[in-house]
């Protein structure tokens, strides 16, 4: 994580500089024409901010650090010439319609899954690359993907808002109808993530949605293959970010999680929960948010017990162990050995 230099004796801390989007080592920094233009506009904006900072060396060093990271991205950028692409085959820069959704494959700094812009390094982009209209992609444990259209001309992108599809109009286009399949789950599917609409019966429409009370009675660890998580060093400093799926494929890239032990007034542990630390959050912030959202507990400050590195077959985690005293009737947790083993060294 980058910090500006501070003068000797100065006690004011330089703000942390957020890392750029994760780009795997050795992978070229491919960008679209629009993406490169956006990076250059970002640089101009930072240069203007630097001028305004003047003699404020704290803010100046903060902006300088951001500019250094950005200049590194611009200097390594490889703009892809889309005129040379095969027009009927999915590749970098293509707009792809599949399963009633439209996405565009772009560079890592351009990516925004909620806007339909997916990084070429993402699982869904890798699955789509090389495919043509009419191809069907069958992936174990993932949504069946049907490629409907490939284009290198702008199409409306499918934007995800609260897990519901809407389309975002490209400024140069007239309205184009983007059909959303009725069975659509309302989010961009991720390779390796089970379809949320699947049930033992044949029609998800016949399943009665769980009530809020039902949801609070059960705790299920969150798995979002398309979520960006922070990459950290042994001290917990953020070094970058990567997709959930990339951090759980055995590459042992260190990322932070929080374990929460609920203890009753007699000192006995009655529940154990865990969550991945969200990108941009501290462990404490993630824990505060998750206990409120998932457990319904607010206004109680958990106590940090210890910190250690946990290494398993498919992952490597920097674990922050917290404890909290509560006598509330909280959601049940999984009872399997795999779940219990997660807390073995706590």
XYZ file of C-alpha atoms in Angstrom:
346
model
C 0.000 0.000 0.000
C 1.383 3.385 -0.962
C 2.004 6.208 1.459
C 3.501 9.602 0.848
C 6.624 10.575 2.764
C 6.113 12.553 5.967
C 8.451 15.120 7.448
C 10.393 14.174 10.521
C 8.496 15.124 13.645
C 5.178 15.564 11.872
C 2.457 13.585 13.591
C -0.281 13.850 10.975
C -0.667 10.611 9.067
C -0.691 10.508 5.269
C -3.995 9.068 4.001
C -3.879 5.525 2.627
C -3.761 5.344 -1.158
C -6.261 2.866 -2.637
C -4.639 0.345 -4.982
C -5.518 0.117 -8.659
C -7.667 -2.718 -9.953
C -5.920 -6.084 -9.695
C -3.942 -7.171 -12.751
C -2.298 -10.607 -12.479
C 1.485 -10.543 -12.703
C 2.741 -11.086 -16.250
C -0.629 -10.335 -17.869
C -0.577 -7.464 -20.399
C -2.530 -4.372 -19.397
C -5.003 -4.439 -22.284
C -7.261 -1.387 -22.602
C -9.912 -0.145 -24.979
C -9.587 3.233 -26.685
C -12.187 4.599 -24.280
C -10.412 3.052 -21.326
C -7.091 4.674 -22.188
C -8.816 8.023 -22.671
C -10.425 7.653 -19.237
C -7.041 6.956 -17.626
C -5.573 10.078 -19.233
C -8.551 12.150 -18.081
C -8.053 10.795 -14.583
C -4.416 11.901 -14.722
C -5.404 15.423 -15.798
C -7.837 15.592 -12.907
C -5.159 14.515 -10.434
C -2.726 17.056 -11.858
C -5.319 19.778 -11.264
C -5.836 18.527 -7.713
C -2.069 18.582 -7.180
C -1.923 22.224 -8.218
C -4.711 23.088 -5.765
C -2.909 21.252 -2.943
C -0.081 23.777 -3.151
C 2.173 23.614 -0.091
C -0.051 21.143 1.740
C 2.532 18.381 1.592
C 0.252 15.800 3.214
C -2.361 16.125 0.493
C 0.364 16.683 -2.075
C 2.120 13.426 -1.221
C -1.208 11.608 -1.203
C -2.005 12.834 -4.719
C 1.563 12.143 -5.874
C 1.233 8.533 -4.712
C -2.058 8.133 -6.589
C -0.504 9.666 -9.699
C 2.457 7.293 -9.512
C 0.142 4.268 -9.558
C -1.930 5.769 -12.375
C 1.094 6.690 -14.505
C 2.312 3.120 -14.108
C -0.975 1.877 -15.545
C -0.928 4.364 -18.412
C 2.667 3.554 -19.335
C 1.933 -0.190 -19.372
C -1.363 0.145 -21.263
C -1.714 -1.862 -24.468
C -4.548 -0.418 -26.557
C -6.260 -3.175 -28.518
C -7.110 -2.444 -32.152
C -10.674 -3.700 -32.441
C -10.709 -3.300 -36.229
C -8.500 -6.379 -36.465
C -10.769 -8.561 -34.347
C -12.812 -11.390 -35.832
C -16.284 -9.867 -35.873
C -18.167 -13.057 -35.060
C -15.945 -14.268 -32.215
C -15.854 -13.012 -28.625
C -12.587 -11.305 -27.774
C -11.336 -8.253 -25.917
C -13.523 -5.194 -26.500
C -16.542 -7.166 -27.728
C -20.131 -6.602 -26.682
C -21.729 -9.963 -25.900
C -25.387 -10.780 -25.412
C -25.951 -13.991 -23.451
C -28.871 -15.282 -21.394
C -30.707 -12.011 -22.078
C -27.871 -9.835 -20.748
C -25.317 -7.674 -22.520
C -21.780 -7.170 -21.240
C -18.629 -5.724 -22.712
C -15.167 -7.193 -22.139
C -12.757 -4.423 -21.140
C -9.550 -3.673 -19.236
C -9.227 -4.120 -15.488
C -9.342 -0.383 -14.752
C -12.477 0.026 -16.880
C -14.385 -2.873 -15.350
C -17.600 -2.270 -13.446
C -19.745 -5.395 -13.248
C -22.786 -3.418 -12.121
C -22.612 -1.420 -15.359
C -22.084 -4.471 -17.553
C -18.349 -3.863 -18.020
C -16.380 -7.016 -17.179
C -12.603 -7.298 -16.971
C -10.953 -9.599 -19.496
C -9.345 -11.393 -16.546
C -12.714 -12.248 -14.958
C -14.125 -15.785 -15.033
C -17.143 -14.845 -17.156
C -14.955 -13.075 -19.740
C -12.621 -16.064 -19.928
C -15.591 -18.387 -20.415
C -17.009 -16.242 -23.219
C -13.735 -15.548 -25.072
C -13.432 -17.475 -28.314
C -17.144 -18.307 -28.477
C -19.600 -17.397 -31.246
C -23.338 -16.718 -31.393
C -25.168 -19.977 -30.849
C -22.496 -21.535 -28.665
C -23.606 -23.040 -25.384
C -21.239 -23.115 -22.411
C -21.831 -25.854 -19.868
C -19.820 -25.355 -16.692
C -20.006 -27.543 -13.625
C -21.855 -25.796 -10.829
C -22.516 -22.687 -12.922
C -25.359 -21.183 -14.866
C -25.717 -22.573 -18.399
C -24.547 -19.840 -20.762
C -26.093 -19.386 -24.217
C -24.222 -16.894 -26.430
C -26.864 -15.001 -28.404
C -24.970 -12.204 -30.149
C -21.426 -10.903 -30.593
C -20.754 -7.355 -31.766
C -17.949 -4.844 -31.981
C -20.454 -2.027 -32.427
C -21.864 -0.405 -29.262
C -24.842 -2.170 -27.719
C -26.871 -1.348 -24.630
C -25.146 -2.773 -21.597
C -27.081 -4.565 -18.899
C -26.723 -2.746 -15.632
C -27.395 -4.512 -12.340
C -29.261 -2.558 -9.695
C -30.284 -4.425 -6.555
C -30.035 -7.682 -8.512
C -32.508 -6.496 -11.163
C -31.618 -5.921 -14.814
C -31.933 -2.498 -16.385
C -30.314 -1.268 -19.566
C -28.055 1.712 -19.886
C -28.343 3.593 -23.153
C -25.131 4.189 -25.071
C -25.024 7.932 -25.898
C -24.589 7.297 -29.625
C -27.457 4.800 -29.952
C -31.184 4.903 -30.411
C -33.072 2.691 -28.015
C -32.525 -1.005 -28.580
C -34.681 -3.491 -26.744
C -32.625 -5.721 -24.458
C -34.827 -8.669 -23.552
C -34.394 -10.054 -20.076
C -35.241 -13.704 -19.798
C -37.977 -14.348 -17.209
C -35.839 -16.950 -15.471
C -32.917 -14.525 -15.175
C -31.450 -14.350 -11.699
C -30.928 -10.610 -12.067
C -27.168 -10.602 -11.711
C -24.204 -11.306 -13.894
C -23.398 -14.992 -13.403
C -19.963 -16.009 -12.277
C -18.106 -19.090 -13.344
C -18.247 -21.668 -10.586
C -21.206 -20.084 -8.795
C -24.353 -22.196 -8.674
C -27.411 -20.730 -10.337
C -29.547 -19.120 -7.654
C -32.709 -20.228 -9.397
C -31.910 -23.937 -9.141
C -34.038 -26.118 -6.844
C -34.838 -29.811 -6.601
C -38.169 -29.098 -8.265
C -38.309 -27.997 -11.875
C -39.837 -24.575 -11.354
C -38.230 -21.946 -9.162
C -41.450 -19.963 -9.473
C -43.191 -22.524 -7.246
C -40.749 -22.035 -4.386
C -42.057 -19.901 -1.537
C -39.483 -17.176 -0.750
C -38.099 -17.399 2.791
C -39.469 -14.879 5.236
C -37.213 -12.462 7.056
C -37.614 -14.596 10.171
C -36.522 -17.720 8.274
C -33.467 -15.913 6.911
C -32.434 -14.808 10.406
C -32.640 -18.369 11.702
C -29.926 -19.679 9.402
C -26.422 -18.441 8.691
C -24.823 -19.336 5.376
C -21.273 -18.214 4.540
C -21.360 -15.744 1.659
C -19.965 -16.817 -1.702
C -19.894 -14.209 -4.463
C -17.472 -15.325 -7.141
C -17.526 -11.905 -8.849
C -16.801 -9.884 -5.708
C -13.476 -8.084 -5.495
C -11.597 -8.829 -2.266
C -8.432 -7.160 -0.962
C -4.999 -8.760 -1.269
C -2.875 -8.089 1.820
C 0.584 -8.769 3.202
C 1.281 -10.440 6.548
C 0.842 -7.101 8.331
C -2.601 -6.594 6.831
C -1.587 -3.796 4.453
C -3.559 -3.863 1.196
C -1.395 -4.718 -1.803
C -4.100 -5.016 -4.459
C -7.388 -6.745 -5.130
C -8.656 -9.864 -6.884
C -11.910 -11.634 -7.597
C -13.208 -14.089 -5.002
C -12.853 -16.968 -7.462
C -9.205 -16.093 -8.147
C -8.373 -16.225 -4.446
C -9.863 -19.687 -3.938
C -8.157 -21.716 -6.665
C -5.104 -22.823 -4.728
C -2.855 -19.891 -5.598
C -2.478 -19.035 -1.883
C -2.875 -15.272 -2.301
C -3.314 -13.812 1.172
C -6.648 -12.081 1.845
C -8.349 -11.030 5.111
C -11.347 -12.573 6.873
C -13.023 -11.974 10.218
C -14.062 -14.709 12.655
C -16.616 -13.803 15.291
C -17.132 -15.912 18.434
C -20.369 -15.206 20.283
C -19.916 -15.866 24.017
C -22.703 -16.000 26.583
C -22.504 -14.398 30.024
C -21.159 -17.671 31.459
C -18.123 -17.517 29.148
C -19.193 -20.336 26.829
C -18.927 -19.968 23.050
C -22.396 -20.477 21.559
C -21.946 -19.354 17.923
C -19.129 -18.867 15.430
C -19.463 -16.764 12.260
C -17.084 -15.606 9.552
C -16.999 -13.134 6.663
C -14.504 -11.961 4.064
C -13.292 -8.423 4.647
C -14.735 -6.268 1.873
C -12.432 -4.337 -0.436
C -12.070 -0.838 0.987
C -13.146 -1.922 4.496
C -11.171 -2.472 7.673
C -11.878 -5.775 9.468
C -13.761 -3.789 12.117
C -15.937 -2.030 9.539
C -16.848 -5.262 7.772
C -17.669 -6.908 11.103
C -19.812 -3.993 12.245
C -21.779 -4.030 9.002
C -22.201 -7.805 8.836
C -23.315 -8.221 12.445
C -25.978 -5.600 11.806
C -27.111 -7.009 8.450
C -26.814 -10.728 9.199
C -27.269 -11.057 12.950
C -29.353 -7.990 13.702
C -26.837 -6.813 16.333
C -26.071 -3.104 16.514
C -24.242 -0.858 18.926
C -22.018 -3.627 20.331
C -18.281 -3.382 19.721
C -16.592 -6.801 19.306
C -13.194 -7.292 20.949
C -10.180 -8.259 18.820
C -8.703 -11.439 20.297
C -5.872 -12.303 17.918
C -4.645 -12.282 14.331
C -3.020 -15.166 12.463
C -2.515 -16.692 9.030
C -4.647 -19.679 8.087
C -3.611 -21.791 5.100
C -5.811 -24.445 3.516
C -5.728 -26.420 0.286
C -7.372 -23.758 -1.863
C -6.756 -20.524 0.026
C -4.624 -18.499 2.394
C -6.289 -16.098 4.818
C -5.224 -13.456 7.287
C -7.712 -14.141 10.091
C -8.891 -11.501 12.546
C -10.554 -13.207 15.522
C -13.146 -11.207 17.436
C -15.324 -12.058 20.424
C -18.669 -10.613 21.490
C -20.817 -11.293 24.531
C -24.471 -11.849 23.700
C -27.435 -13.819 25.030
C -29.598 -13.104 21.974
C -31.243 -15.873 19.969
C -28.941 -15.741 16.936
C -28.974 -17.612 13.583
C -27.883 -21.237 13.642
C -24.536 -22.019 11.981
C -23.507 -25.031 9.863
C -22.569 -28.097 11.888
C -20.311 -29.870 9.395
C -16.657 -30.644 10.110
C -15.432 -28.370 7.315
C -17.157 -25.375 8.907
C -15.971 -26.190 12.432
C -12.381 -26.682 11.220
C -12.292 -23.068 10.014
C -12.095 -21.973 13.654
C -9.653 -24.641 14.849
C -6.788 -22.210 15.510
C -8.872 -19.355 16.892
